Coordinates of C-alpha atoms and ligand atoms in Angstrom, one line a residue:
Chain N
M1 CA 16.7 12.7 -5.1
Q2 CA 15.9 16.3 -4.2
S3 CA 19.6 16.9 -4.3
V4 CA 19.6 16.0 -8.0
M5 CA 17.2 18.8 -8.6
R6 CA 19.2 21.1 -6.3
L7 CA 16.0 21.7 -4.4
I8 CA 18.0 21.0 -1.3
P9 CA 21.7 21.8 -1.3
F10 CA 24.0 18.8 -1.2
T11 CA 27.1 18.8 0.9
S12 CA 29.6 17.2 -1.5
G13 CA 29.9 15.4 -4.7
R14 CA 28.7 16.4 -8.1
V15 CA 25.6 16.0 -10.2
I16 CA 26.3 15.9 -13.9
F17 CA 23.4 16.6 -16.3
D18 CA 24.0 16.3 -20.0
G19 CA 27.7 17.0 -19.4
C20 CA 27.1 20.0 -17.2
D21 CA 28.1 20.0 -13.5
L22 CA 25.1 21.4 -11.7
S23 CA 26.9 22.3 -8.5
T24 CA 28.9 25.0 -10.3
L25 CA 25.9 26.6 -12.1
R26 CA 24.8 30.0 -11.3
R27 CA 21.2 30.7 -10.3
N28 CA 20.0 31.8 -13.7
E29 CA 21.8 29.1 -15.5
L30 CA 20.2 26.6 -13.1
Q31 CA 16.8 28.1 -13.9
S32 CA 17.1 27.6 -17.6
I33 CA 18.5 24.1 -17.3
R34 CA 15.7 23.2 -14.9
S35 CA 13.1 23.3 -17.6
E36 CA 14.9 20.2 -18.9
F37 CA 14.2 18.2 -15.9
Q38 CA 10.9 18.0 -14.0
I39 CA 9.5 16.1 -11.0
I40 CA 6.3 14.0 -10.5
Y41 CA 5.5 13.7 -6.8
Q42 CA 4.0 10.9 -4.9
D43 CA 1.0 12.6 -3.4
P44 CA -1.4 13.7 -6.1
F45 CA -3.5 15.5 -3.5
S46 CA -1.1 17.9 -1.9
S47 CA 1.1 18.6 -4.9
L48 CA -1.6 20.5 -6.9
N49 CA -2.7 24.0 -5.9
P50 CA -6.4 23.7 -5.1
R51 CA -7.1 27.3 -6.1
M52 CA -5.9 26.9 -9.7
T53 CA -7.8 25.2 -12.5
I54 CA -6.4 22.1 -14.2
G55 CA -5.5 24.3 -17.2
E56 CA -3.7 26.9 -15.1
I57 CA -1.8 24.2 -13.2
I58 CA -0.6 22.4 -16.4
S59 CA 0.3 25.6 -18.2
E60 CA 2.0 27.4 -15.4
P61 CA 5.6 26.2 -16.3
L62 CA 5.1 27.7 -19.7
L63 CA 4.3 31.1 -18.2
V64 CA 7.3 30.8 -15.9
H65 CA 9.5 30.0 -18.8
G66 CA 8.3 33.0 -20.8
V67 CA 5.7 31.7 -23.2
K68 CA 3.8 35.0 -23.3
D69 CA 1.1 34.2 -25.9
A70 CA -2.0 32.9 -24.1
G71 CA -3.4 31.2 -27.2
E72 CA -0.2 29.2 -27.6
R73 CA -0.2 28.3 -23.9
K74 CA -3.7 27.0 -24.1
Q75 CA -3.1 25.1 -27.3
R76 CA 0.1 23.4 -25.9
T77 CA -1.8 22.6 -22.7
L78 CA -4.7 20.9 -24.5
E79 CA -2.2 18.9 -26.5
T80 CA -0.5 17.7 -23.5
M81 CA -3.8 16.9 -21.7
K82 CA -4.7 14.7 -24.6
D83 CA -1.3 13.0 -24.4
V84 CA -1.9 12.0 -20.8
G85 CA -5.5 11.0 -21.3
L86 CA -7.3 14.0 -19.8
Q87 CA -10.5 15.2 -21.5
E88 CA -10.6 18.8 -22.9
E89 CA -13.6 19.6 -20.6
F90 CA -11.3 19.3 -17.5
Y91 CA -9.4 22.4 -18.6
S92 CA -11.4 24.8 -16.4
R93 CA -12.2 22.5 -13.5
Y94 CA -10.5 22.3 -10.1
P95 CA -8.3 19.5 -8.6
H96 CA -10.8 18.6 -5.9
E97 CA -13.2 17.4 -8.5
F98 CA -10.8 14.6 -9.5
S99 CA -9.7 11.2 -8.2
G100 CA -6.1 10.3 -7.4
G101 CA -5.4 8.8 -10.7
Q102 CA -6.7 11.8 -12.7
R103 CA -4.7 14.2 -10.5
Q104 CA -1.6 12.2 -11.2
R105 CA -2.3 12.6 -14.9
V106 CA -2.5 16.3 -14.2
S107 CA 0.9 16.3 -12.5
I108 CA 2.4 14.3 -15.4
A109 CA 1.0 16.7 -17.9
R110 CA 2.5 19.7 -16.0
S111 CA 5.9 18.0 -15.8
L112 CA 5.9 17.3 -19.5
I113 CA 4.6 20.6 -20.9
L114 CA 8.2 22.0 -21.3
R115 CA 9.3 18.8 -23.0
P116 CA 12.0 18.0 -20.5
K117 CA 14.8 15.5 -21.1
L118 CA 14.7 14.0 -17.6
V119 CA 11.8 13.4 -15.3
L120 CA 12.2 12.4 -11.7
C121 CA 9.3 10.3 -10.6
D122 CA 9.1 10.2 -6.8
E123 CA 6.9 7.2 -6.0
P124 CA 4.4 8.4 -8.6
V125 CA 2.0 5.4 -8.2
S126 CA 2.3 4.4 -4.6
A127 CA -0.6 6.5 -3.4
L128 CA -2.9 5.1 -6.1
D129 CA -5.2 2.1 -6.1
V130 CA -3.9 -1.0 -7.8
S131 CA -6.3 -0.8 -10.8
I132 CA -5.3 2.8 -11.3
Q133 CA -1.5 2.2 -10.9
S134 CA -1.4 0.1 -14.1
Q135 CA -3.1 2.9 -16.1
I136 CA -0.4 5.3 -14.9
L137 CA 2.5 2.9 -15.4
N138 CA 1.4 2.2 -18.9
L139 CA 1.1 5.9 -19.6
L140 CA 4.6 6.7 -18.2
K141 CA 6.0 4.0 -20.5
Q142 CA 4.1 5.3 -23.6
L143 CA 5.2 8.9 -22.9
R144 CA 8.8 7.8 -22.5
E145 CA 8.8 6.2 -26.0
R146 CA 6.9 9.1 -27.5
Y147 CA 9.1 11.9 -26.1
G148 CA 12.4 10.0 -25.7
L149 CA 12.3 10.8 -22.0
T150 CA 14.7 9.6 -19.4
Y151 CA 13.2 8.7 -16.0
I152 CA 14.7 8.5 -12.6
F153 CA 12.0 6.5 -10.9
V154 CA 12.1 6.4 -7.1
S155 CA 10.1 3.6 -5.6
H156 CA 9.9 1.0 -2.8
A157 CA 7.8 -1.3 -4.9
L158 CA 10.3 -3.5 -6.7
N159 CA 7.7 -5.1 -9.0
V160 CA 6.9 -1.6 -10.3
V161 CA 10.5 -0.7 -10.6
R162 CA 11.1 -3.9 -12.6
Y163 CA 8.3 -3.1 -15.0
L164 CA 9.7 0.3 -15.9
S165 CA 13.4 0.4 -15.4
D166 CA 16.5 -0.5 -17.5
N167 CA 18.9 0.1 -14.6
I168 CA 18.4 -0.1 -10.9
A169 CA 20.3 1.4 -8.0
V170 CA 19.3 -0.2 -4.6
M171 CA 19.8 2.2 -1.6
Y172 CA 20.0 1.4 2.1
L173 CA 20.2 4.3 4.6
G174 CA 21.2 6.8 2.1
K175 CA 23.9 4.8 0.3
I176 CA 23.8 2.9 -3.0
V177 CA 24.5 -0.7 -2.0
E178 CA 24.1 -2.3 -5.5
I179 CA 23.6 -1.0 -9.0
G180 CA 23.1 -2.9 -12.2
T181 CA 20.8 -3.6 -15.1
T182 CA 17.3 -4.7 -14.2
K183 CA 18.2 -8.2 -15.3
Q184 CA 21.4 -8.3 -13.1
I185 CA 19.5 -7.0 -10.1
F186 CA 16.6 -9.5 -10.4
E187 CA 18.5 -12.5 -11.6
S188 CA 21.9 -12.2 -10.0
A189 CA 21.7 -9.8 -7.1
V190 CA 24.8 -10.2 -4.8
H191 CA 24.2 -7.7 -2.0
P192 CA 22.4 -9.4 1.0
Y193 CA 20.0 -6.5 1.3
T194 CA 19.0 -6.6 -2.3
R195 CA 18.5 -10.4 -2.1
A196 CA 16.3 -10.0 1.0
L197 CA 14.4 -7.2 -0.6
I198 CA 13.6 -9.2 -3.7
S199 CA 12.7 -12.3 -1.7
A200 CA 10.2 -10.2 0.4
I201 CA 8.2 -8.8 -2.5
P202 CA 4.7 -10.3 -2.2
V203 CA 3.8 -12.2 -5.3
P204 CA 0.0 -12.6 -6.1
D205 CA 0.3 -16.3 -6.6
P206 CA 0.0 -18.8 -3.8
T207 CA 1.9 -21.4 -5.8
Y208 CA 4.9 -19.2 -6.4
Q209 CA 8.0 -20.9 -5.1
R210 CA 10.9 -19.2 -3.5
S211 CA 13.0 -19.2 -0.3
R212 CA 12.3 -16.1 1.7
I213 CA 15.2 -14.4 3.4
L214 CA 13.9 -13.0 6.7
L215 CA 16.0 -10.2 8.2
K216 CA 16.2 -9.5 11.9
G217 CA 16.0 -6.2 13.6
D218 CA 15.0 -2.9 12.4
I219 CA 16.2 -0.2 10.0
A220 CA 18.4 2.2 11.9
S221 CA 17.7 5.9 11.8
P222 CA 19.2 7.6 8.7
K223 CA 20.4 10.4 11.0
D224 CA 22.5 8.0 13.0
P225 CA 23.5 5.2 10.6
P226 CA 25.5 2.2 12.0
K227 CA 29.3 2.4 11.6
G228 CA 31.0 0.2 9.1
C229 CA 28.6 -1.4 6.6
R230 CA 25.3 0.4 7.3
F231 CA 23.5 -2.9 6.8
H232 CA 25.5 -4.9 9.3
T233 CA 23.0 -4.7 12.1
R234 CA 20.5 -6.7 10.0
C235 CA 22.7 -8.6 7.7
P236 CA 22.5 -12.4 7.9
E237 CA 26.1 -12.7 6.5
A238 CA 27.8 -10.0 8.6
T239 CA 31.3 -10.6 10.0
S240 CA 33.3 -8.6 12.5
R241 CA 35.0 -6.7 9.7
C242 CA 31.6 -5.4 8.6
A243 CA 31.0 -3.6 11.9
E244 CA 34.2 -1.6 11.5
E245 CA 35.0 -1.0 7.9
E246 CA 32.7 0.4 5.2
P247 CA 32.6 -1.6 2.0
K248 CA 33.1 0.5 -1.2
L249 CA 30.9 0.2 -4.2
I250 CA 33.0 -1.9 -6.5
E251 CA 32.4 -3.4 -10.0
Y252 CA 31.4 -7.0 -9.6
T253 CA 30.8 -7.9 -13.2
Q254 CA 30.4 -5.6 -16.3
G255 CA 28.1 -2.8 -15.3
H256 CA 27.1 -4.4 -12.0
K257 CA 28.5 -2.8 -8.8
C258 CA 28.0 -3.9 -5.2
A259 CA 29.1 -2.5 -1.8
C260 CA 29.6 -5.7 0.2
F261 CA 32.8 -7.5 1.3
L262 CA 31.3 -10.8 0.3
S263 CA 31.4 -9.9 -3.4
Q264 CA 34.9 -8.5 -3.1
L265 CA 36.8 -11.6 -1.9
H266 CA 38.6 -12.1 -5.1
Chain O
M1 CA -16.1 -26.6 10.3
D2 CA -16.3 -24.5 13.4
T3 CA -17.4 -21.0 12.7
L4 CA -15.9 -18.4 15.0
L5 CA -17.3 -15.3 13.4
E6 CA -20.2 -14.8 11.0
V7 CA -21.1 -11.5 9.5
K8 CA -24.7 -11.6 8.1
N9 CA -26.1 -9.0 5.7
L10 CA -24.3 -6.2 7.5
K11 CA -25.2 -2.7 6.5
T12 CA -23.1 0.1 8.0
Y13 CA -24.0 3.4 6.6
F14 CA -22.9 7.0 7.2
Y15 CA -25.1 10.1 7.1
T16 CA -23.7 13.4 6.0
P17 CA -24.8 16.7 7.7
D18 CA -27.1 17.3 4.7
K19 CA -28.7 13.9 5.4
R20 CA -27.2 12.1 2.5
E21 CA -26.8 8.4 3.0
I22 CA -23.4 6.8 2.4
P23 CA -23.8 3.0 2.0
A24 CA -20.1 2.3 3.0
V25 CA -20.8 -1.4 3.8
D26 CA -23.9 -2.7 2.0
D27 CA -25.2 -6.1 2.7
V28 CA -21.9 -7.8 3.5
S29 CA -21.9 -11.5 4.6
F30 CA -19.0 -13.8 5.3
K31 CA -17.8 -16.5 7.7
V32 CA -14.5 -17.0 9.4
N33 CA -13.6 -20.5 10.7
R34 CA -11.7 -21.0 13.9
G35 CA -8.0 -21.0 13.4
E36 CA -8.0 -19.7 9.8
T37 CA -6.8 -16.5 8.2
L38 CA -9.4 -14.7 6.2
C39 CA -8.2 -11.8 4.0
I40 CA -10.5 -9.0 3.0
V41 CA -9.1 -7.4 -0.2
G42 CA -10.2 -4.5 -2.2
E43 CA -9.3 -0.9 -3.3
S44 CA -9.6 2.2 -1.2
G45 CA -13.0 3.2 -0.1
C46 CA -14.6 -0.3 -0.8
G47 CA -15.5 -0.7 2.9
K48 CA -12.7 -2.9 4.3
S49 CA -12.0 -0.7 7.3
V50 CA -15.6 0.0 8.1
T51 CA -16.3 -3.8 8.0
S52 CA -13.5 -4.5 10.5
L53 CA -14.4 -1.5 12.7
S54 CA -18.0 -2.8 12.7
I55 CA -16.8 -6.1 14.1
M56 CA -15.1 -4.2 17.0
R57 CA -18.2 -1.9 17.3
L58 CA -15.8 1.0 16.8
V59 CA -17.7 2.9 14.1
A60 CA -18.6 6.3 15.4
T61 CA -22.4 6.5 15.7
P62 CA -23.3 9.1 14.5
P63 CA -22.4 9.8 11.7
G64 CA -22.4 6.0 11.2
K65 CA -25.2 3.6 11.8
Y66 CA -25.5 -0.2 11.9
V67 CA -28.5 -0.2 9.7
S68 CA -29.1 -3.9 9.7
G69 CA -27.6 -7.3 9.8
Q70 CA -25.8 -9.4 12.5
I71 CA -22.3 -10.0 13.6
L72 CA -22.2 -13.3 15.3
F73 CA -19.1 -14.1 17.4
E74 CA -19.3 -17.6 18.9
G75 CA -23.0 -17.3 18.1
K76 CA -23.6 -14.1 20.1
N77 CA -24.7 -11.0 18.1
L78 CA -22.2 -8.2 18.8
L79 CA -24.5 -5.6 17.4
T80 CA -27.0 -6.1 20.1
M81 CA -24.6 -6.4 23.0
S82 CA -24.4 -3.7 25.7
T83 CA -21.4 -1.4 25.7
K84 CA -20.2 -3.0 28.8
E85 CA -20.3 -6.5 27.3
I86 CA -18.5 -5.3 24.2
R87 CA -15.8 -3.6 26.2
K88 CA -15.1 -6.9 27.9
L89 CA -14.9 -8.7 24.6
R90 CA -12.4 -6.2 23.1
C91 CA -8.9 -7.3 23.8
K92 CA -9.8 -10.4 25.7
E93 CA -11.6 -12.0 22.8
I94 CA -11.1 -9.7 19.8
A95 CA -8.2 -7.4 19.3
M96 CA -7.4 -5.1 16.5
I97 CA -4.2 -3.7 15.0
F98 CA -4.1 -0.8 12.5
Q99 CA -2.0 0.6 9.7
E100 CA -1.1 3.6 11.9
P101 CA 0.0 2.3 15.3
M102 CA -0.8 5.7 16.9
T103 CA -4.5 4.8 16.4
A104 CA -4.0 2.2 19.2
L105 CA -1.1 3.7 21.2
N106 CA -1.4 6.6 23.6
P107 CA 1.3 9.2 22.8
V108 CA 1.7 10.4 26.3
H109 CA 2.2 7.1 28.1
K110 CA 5.2 4.8 27.9
I111 CA 4.7 1.6 25.8
G112 CA 5.3 -0.6 28.9
A113 CA 2.7 1.3 31.0
Q114 CA 0.1 0.9 28.3
I115 CA 0.6 -2.9 27.9
E116 CA 0.7 -3.3 31.7
E117 CA -2.5 -1.5 32.1
A118 CA -4.3 -3.7 29.6
L119 CA -2.9 -6.8 31.4
I120 CA -3.9 -5.6 34.9
I121 CA -7.5 -4.8 33.8
N122 CA -8.0 -8.0 31.7
E123 CA -6.0 -10.5 33.5
R124 CA -6.4 -9.2 37.1
I125 CA -2.7 -9.7 37.8
D126 CA -0.5 -7.5 40.0
K127 CA 1.8 -4.8 38.7
K128 CA 5.0 -6.7 39.1
T129 CA 3.7 -9.8 37.2
A130 CA 2.3 -7.4 34.6
S131 CA 5.5 -5.7 34.0
E132 CA 7.4 -9.0 33.7
K133 CA 4.8 -10.2 31.2
T134 CA 5.0 -7.0 29.2
V135 CA 8.8 -7.4 28.7
E136 CA 8.1 -11.0 27.7
L137 CA 5.4 -9.9 25.2
L138 CA 7.7 -7.4 23.6
R139 CA 10.4 -10.0 23.3
M140 CA 7.9 -12.4 21.7
V141 CA 7.1 -9.9 19.0
G142 CA 10.8 -9.4 18.2
V143 CA 11.7 -6.2 19.9
P144 CA 15.5 -6.5 20.3
D145 CA 15.7 -4.6 23.6
P146 CA 12.3 -5.1 25.3
A147 CA 13.1 -3.4 28.6
R148 CA 14.2 -0.3 26.8
C149 CA 11.2 -0.4 24.5
A150 CA 8.9 -0.7 27.5
N151 CA 10.4 2.4 28.9
S152 CA 10.0 4.5 25.7
Y153 CA 7.3 6.7 24.5
P154 CA 5.7 5.7 21.2
H155 CA 7.3 8.6 19.3
Q156 CA 10.8 7.4 20.3
L157 CA 10.4 4.2 18.3
S158 CA 10.7 3.5 14.6
G159 CA 7.6 2.6 12.5
G160 CA 8.4 -1.1 12.6
M161 CA 9.0 -1.0 16.4
R162 CA 5.7 0.9 17.0
Q163 CA 3.9 -1.7 14.9
R164 CA 5.5 -4.5 17.0
A165 CA 4.5 -2.7 20.2
M166 CA 0.9 -2.4 19.0
I167 CA 0.9 -6.1 18.2
A168 CA 2.3 -6.9 21.7
M169 CA -0.5 -4.9 23.1
A170 CA -3.1 -6.7 21.0
F171 CA -1.7 -10.0 22.1
S172 CA -1.5 -9.1 25.8
C173 CA -4.8 -10.9 26.4
E174 CA -4.4 -13.7 23.9
P175 CA -7.5 -12.9 21.9
K176 CA -9.3 -15.5 19.9
L177 CA -9.7 -13.2 16.9
L178 CA -7.2 -10.7 15.6
L179 CA -8.4 -8.1 13.2
A180 CA -5.6 -6.6 11.3
D181 CA -6.3 -3.5 9.1
E182 CA -3.4 -3.0 6.7
P183 CA -0.9 -3.3 9.5
T184 CA 2.1 -3.4 7.1
T185 CA 1.1 -0.9 4.4
A186 CA 3.4 1.9 5.6
L187 CA 6.4 -0.3 6.2
D188 CA 9.5 -1.2 4.1
V189 CA 8.9 -4.6 2.4
T190 CA 11.7 -6.3 4.4
I191 CA 10.0 -5.1 7.7
Q192 CA 6.6 -6.1 6.2
A193 CA 7.9 -9.6 5.7
Q194 CA 9.1 -9.8 9.3
I195 CA 5.7 -8.5 10.7
L196 CA 3.7 -10.9 8.5
D197 CA 5.9 -13.8 9.6
L198 CA 5.4 -12.7 13.2
I199 CA 1.6 -12.7 12.9
Q200 CA 1.7 -16.1 11.2
T201 CA 3.9 -17.6 14.0
L202 CA 1.8 -16.1 16.8
K203 CA -1.3 -17.4 15.1
E204 CA 0.0 -20.9 14.8
Q205 CA 1.3 -21.0 18.4
H206 CA -1.9 -19.7 19.9
G207 CA -4.5 -21.2 17.5
M208 CA -5.7 -17.7 16.9
T209 CA -8.1 -16.7 14.1
V210 CA -7.1 -13.7 11.9
V211 CA -9.1 -11.4 9.7
F212 CA -6.5 -9.5 7.7
V213 CA -7.5 -6.4 5.7
T214 CA -5.3 -5.5 2.7
H215 CA -5.3 -4.0 -0.7
D216 CA -2.3 -6.1 -1.7
L217 CA -3.1 -9.4 -3.5
G218 CA 0.5 -10.5 -3.0
I219 CA 0.0 -10.5 0.8
V220 CA -3.2 -12.3 0.3
A221 CA -1.5 -15.1 -1.6
D222 CA 1.1 -15.3 1.1
I223 CA -1.1 -15.6 4.2
A224 CA -4.7 -16.3 3.5
Q225 CA -6.7 -19.5 3.7
R226 CA -9.9 -17.8 2.6
V227 CA -10.4 -14.5 0.7
I228 CA -13.3 -12.2 0.2
V229 CA -13.0 -9.5 -2.5
M230 CA -14.9 -6.3 -1.8
Y231 CA -15.9 -3.7 -4.3
A232 CA -17.9 -0.6 -3.6
G233 CA -19.3 -1.7 -0.2
R234 CA -20.1 -5.3 -1.3
V235 CA -18.5 -8.7 -1.3
I236 CA -18.2 -9.7 -4.9
E237 CA -16.3 -12.9 -4.5
D238 CA -15.6 -15.4 -1.7
A239 CA -13.4 -18.4 -2.1
S240 CA -10.5 -20.3 -0.7
C241 CA -7.1 -18.7 -1.4
S242 CA -5.9 -21.3 -3.8
E243 CA -9.2 -21.4 -5.7
L244 CA -9.4 -17.6 -6.0
F245 CA -6.0 -17.3 -7.6
R246 CA -6.3 -20.4 -9.7
N247 CA -9.8 -19.7 -10.9
P248 CA -10.9 -16.1 -10.3
L249 CA -14.5 -15.7 -11.6
H250 CA -15.6 -12.1 -11.1
P251 CA -14.4 -9.7 -13.9
Y252 CA -13.1 -7.3 -11.2
T253 CA -11.0 -9.9 -9.5
R254 CA -9.6 -11.0 -12.9
G255 CA -8.9 -7.5 -13.9
L256 CA -7.1 -6.8 -10.6
L257 CA -4.9 -9.8 -10.9
N258 CA -3.9 -8.9 -14.4
C259 CA -3.0 -5.3 -13.8
I260 CA -0.4 -6.0 -11.2
P261 CA 3.2 -5.9 -12.5
R262 CA 4.8 -9.1 -11.3
I263 CA 8.4 -10.0 -10.7
D264 CA 7.9 -13.2 -12.7
D265 CA 6.3 -11.9 -15.9
D266 CA 7.6 -10.0 -18.8
R267 CA 4.6 -8.2 -20.2
E268 CA 5.4 -5.1 -22.2
E269 CA 2.1 -3.6 -21.2
L270 CA -0.1 -4.1 -18.2
D271 CA -3.8 -4.8 -18.4
T272 CA -5.9 -2.0 -17.0
I273 CA -9.3 -1.6 -15.5
E274 CA -10.7 1.5 -17.1
G275 CA -12.2 4.3 -15.2
Q276 CA -12.0 5.3 -11.6
V277 CA -12.7 3.7 -8.2
P278 CA -16.2 4.8 -7.2
T279 CA -16.9 6.6 -3.9
P280 CA -20.0 5.6 -1.8
A281 CA -21.7 9.0 -2.4
N282 CA -22.1 8.0 -6.0
F283 CA -22.0 4.2 -6.3
P284 CA -23.3 3.2 -9.7
T285 CA -26.7 1.5 -9.9
G286 CA -27.2 -2.2 -10.6
C287 CA -23.8 -4.0 -10.5
R288 CA -21.6 -1.3 -9.0
F289 CA -18.7 -2.5 -11.2
H290 CA -20.7 -2.1 -14.5
P291 CA -19.2 1.2 -15.7
R292 CA -15.7 -0.4 -15.6
C293 CA -16.6 -4.0 -16.6
P294 CA -15.5 -5.3 -20.0
K295 CA -18.3 -7.9 -19.8
A296 CA -21.1 -5.7 -18.8
M297 CA -24.6 -6.5 -20.2
E298 CA -27.8 -4.5 -20.3
I299 CA -29.1 -6.2 -17.0
C300 CA -25.9 -5.1 -15.2
K301 CA -26.9 -1.4 -15.4
C302 CA -30.1 -1.7 -13.4
I303 CA -30.1 -5.0 -11.4
A304 CA -27.6 -5.8 -8.7
P305 CA -26.4 -9.4 -9.1
Q306 CA -27.1 -11.9 -6.3
S307 CA -24.3 -13.9 -4.8
V308 CA -24.3 -17.4 -6.2
D309 CA -22.4 -20.4 -5.0
V310 CA -20.8 -22.2 -7.9
G311 CA -19.3 -24.9 -5.6
N312 CA -17.4 -23.6 -2.6
H313 CA -16.9 -20.4 -4.5
V314 CA -19.3 -17.5 -4.2
V315 CA -19.5 -14.8 -6.8
A316 CA -21.8 -11.9 -7.3
C317 CA -22.0 -11.4 -11.1
H318 CA -24.8 -11.9 -13.6
L319 CA -22.4 -14.0 -15.8
Y320 CA -22.8 -16.8 -13.3
A321 CA -26.5 -16.5 -12.6
E322 CA -27.4 -19.6 -14.6
E323 CA -24.7 -21.8 -13.3
S324 CA -26.4 -22.3 -10.0
N325 CA -29.9 -22.0 -8.6
N326 CA -28.9 -22.1 -5.0
S327 CA -28.5 -18.3 -4.6
V328 CA -26.9 -17.4 -1.3
E329 CA -29.4 -15.5 0.9
Ligands
ADP401 N1 -16.8 8.6 9.6 C1 -17.2 8.5 8.3 N2 -18.0 9.4 7.8 C2 -18.5 9.4 6.5 N3 -18.0 8.4 5.6 C3 -17.2 7.5 6.1 C4 -16.7 7.5 7.4 N4 -15.8 6.5 7.5 C5 -15.8 5.9 6.3 N5 -16.6 6.5 5.4 C6 -16.8 6.2 4.1 O1 -16.9 4.8 3.9 C7 -16.3 4.3 2.8 C8 -15.5 3.0 3.1 O2 -14.4 3.4 3.9 P1 -13.3 2.4 4.4 O3 -14.0 1.2 5.0 O4 -12.4 3.1 5.3 O5 -12.6 2.0 3.0 P2 -11.3 1.1 2.9 O6 -11.8 -0.1 2.1 O7 -10.4 1.9 2.1 O8 -10.8 0.7 4.2 C9 -15.3 5.4 2.3 O9 -15.6 5.8 1.0 C10 -15.5 6.5 3.3 O10 -15.8 7.7 2.5
SF4_402 S1 29.5 -5.8 4.0 FE1 29.1 -7.3 5.6 S2 27.3 -6.5 6.7 FE2 27.5 -5.4 4.8 S3 26.2 -6.5 3.4 FE3 28.2 -7.3 3.1 S4 28.3 -9.1 4.5 FE4 26.5 -7.8 5.1
SF4_403 S1 -22.7 -8.3 -13.1 FE1 -22.3 -7.5 -15.2 S2 -21.1 -5.6 -14.8 FE2 -21.1 -6.7 -12.9 S3 -19.2 -7.9 -13.0 FE3 -20.8 -9.2 -13.8 S4 -20.8 -8.9 -16.0 FE4 -19.6 -7.2 -15.1
MG404 MG1 -9.0 1.1 5.1

């Protein structure tokens, strides 16, 4: 996910944004295109500079991207604060005065002030309390409609992913194992990891019926992933082939791809 | 039914250097029956951890203080026991596991040595038997290569394995009561499912009683027989698991259930509970939920609601005050 932003260099492959191959861009080109995508981080406590006011934090990207007029900066900042549900009085206050949910609103405002096309949300609600999560999730959804945003939403909470996404890519040890529409993933997942993952989501209803797939063993270290299919050490369906050969991500049905030999028999 | 643990009107407060009082756990009462799983659920800062640490007598005093109340374990008040007695009780009778396994594991000793030591002290067995039993325990909690795990330092293991090692250590003396404070919160959901299954299995095999602290109502639905919901240092609802989910009474519990995105619903918009989670330094007056409550009335601002039993279901909210005259405590 950091590779998408070119915050860390990637070793091979390409990232295409709006038709542009980012790996071939020069530094200054990258700088200008970066205003079109932004990140919201997980931790609303460490991601905000404690010595800056809320107003300074939110308006900083404007300054960096050359909006020189202070009046304009302030006006655009206040507008964005209103959009994310922050009161005007907060403009000159400091992050430590705010709760996790409010700080996450500040991060969201900061990421939206340049009116980006794409926002990468890296576990934006997982550090928040349940009652605050839904406020932020609703907000992210409203803002997406209002500004026509595209989100890449990274999360381990599948119920949250389901609420917000149109398409889902399931990753295991650094590889996409299955990708499809939200409906395809939740209603007809084929990869054994996806199926186990969905069956393991705790549902707040003691009468909810399902058969849980319990995996064995432990997730291997991403630095030293197993050979063959990376999931074979925990997969209930693994065969000897899985330990030697790595399955490719292949179209299973229209728009639904899976990297597992089971779905590739035909 | 046979009560193993009863917490009665417990107040555990903290005192800041400038002498401000922080009522982290404020008049909390509940019972746990032998062999059942009780879940304590609530959002951050509501006092779940301080409640469970109080049961272990592990709250640092100062800055903390057990201001009043009783914690009765098999009828004996833990709060008035001597330090020596309480030490004996820990592990042998009551064990605790945490979200962060390093809270319980010593980073400079190998896993095996730590479990062996607990066994030697508590079971009075020799080193050889202890080391055999250690490997057995690690195998029981699902560690694939127990001998190698015993010979590793905590930092050499993955999060899931460290969690299992901590559980093995907690189980080394077959406690009657296991206190689990969010032991799966930091784990991948597939590993979480494995650990929850492990705790359930061990519980059933050994007739253990479990107090499980979590913020996740999904986990509660999965493992609890009884549930207490905490908000701002107080118990606001107490019911059996099936009753709580079928018929939640407190406006906070209802709000919480409605704001979780579920994998079996298709709402376009989630319900929300407005406002922020309060911190103990500025708990609201009256009903501590009143600034966020959609049903709040005038009385809620100044008078804290009593717990009332509306029929095997206890709730602390003025909406139910008339429904019953037998107020609890
Ligand atoms: N050592 C301490 N000193 C001061 N305050 C504390 C201490 N430990 C806990 N608290 C306060 O007690 C409240 C309850 O904490 P805790 O029981 O950990 O909440 P949670 O429900 O998230 O487990 C928190 O708001 C915290 O600020
Ligand atoms: S390729 Fe083999 S090991 Fe991998 S997910 Fe499919 S069946 Fe399991
Ligand atoms: S006592 Fe009042 S404020 Fe508190 S939950 Fe009940 S109705 Fe709401
Ligand atoms: Mg806690």
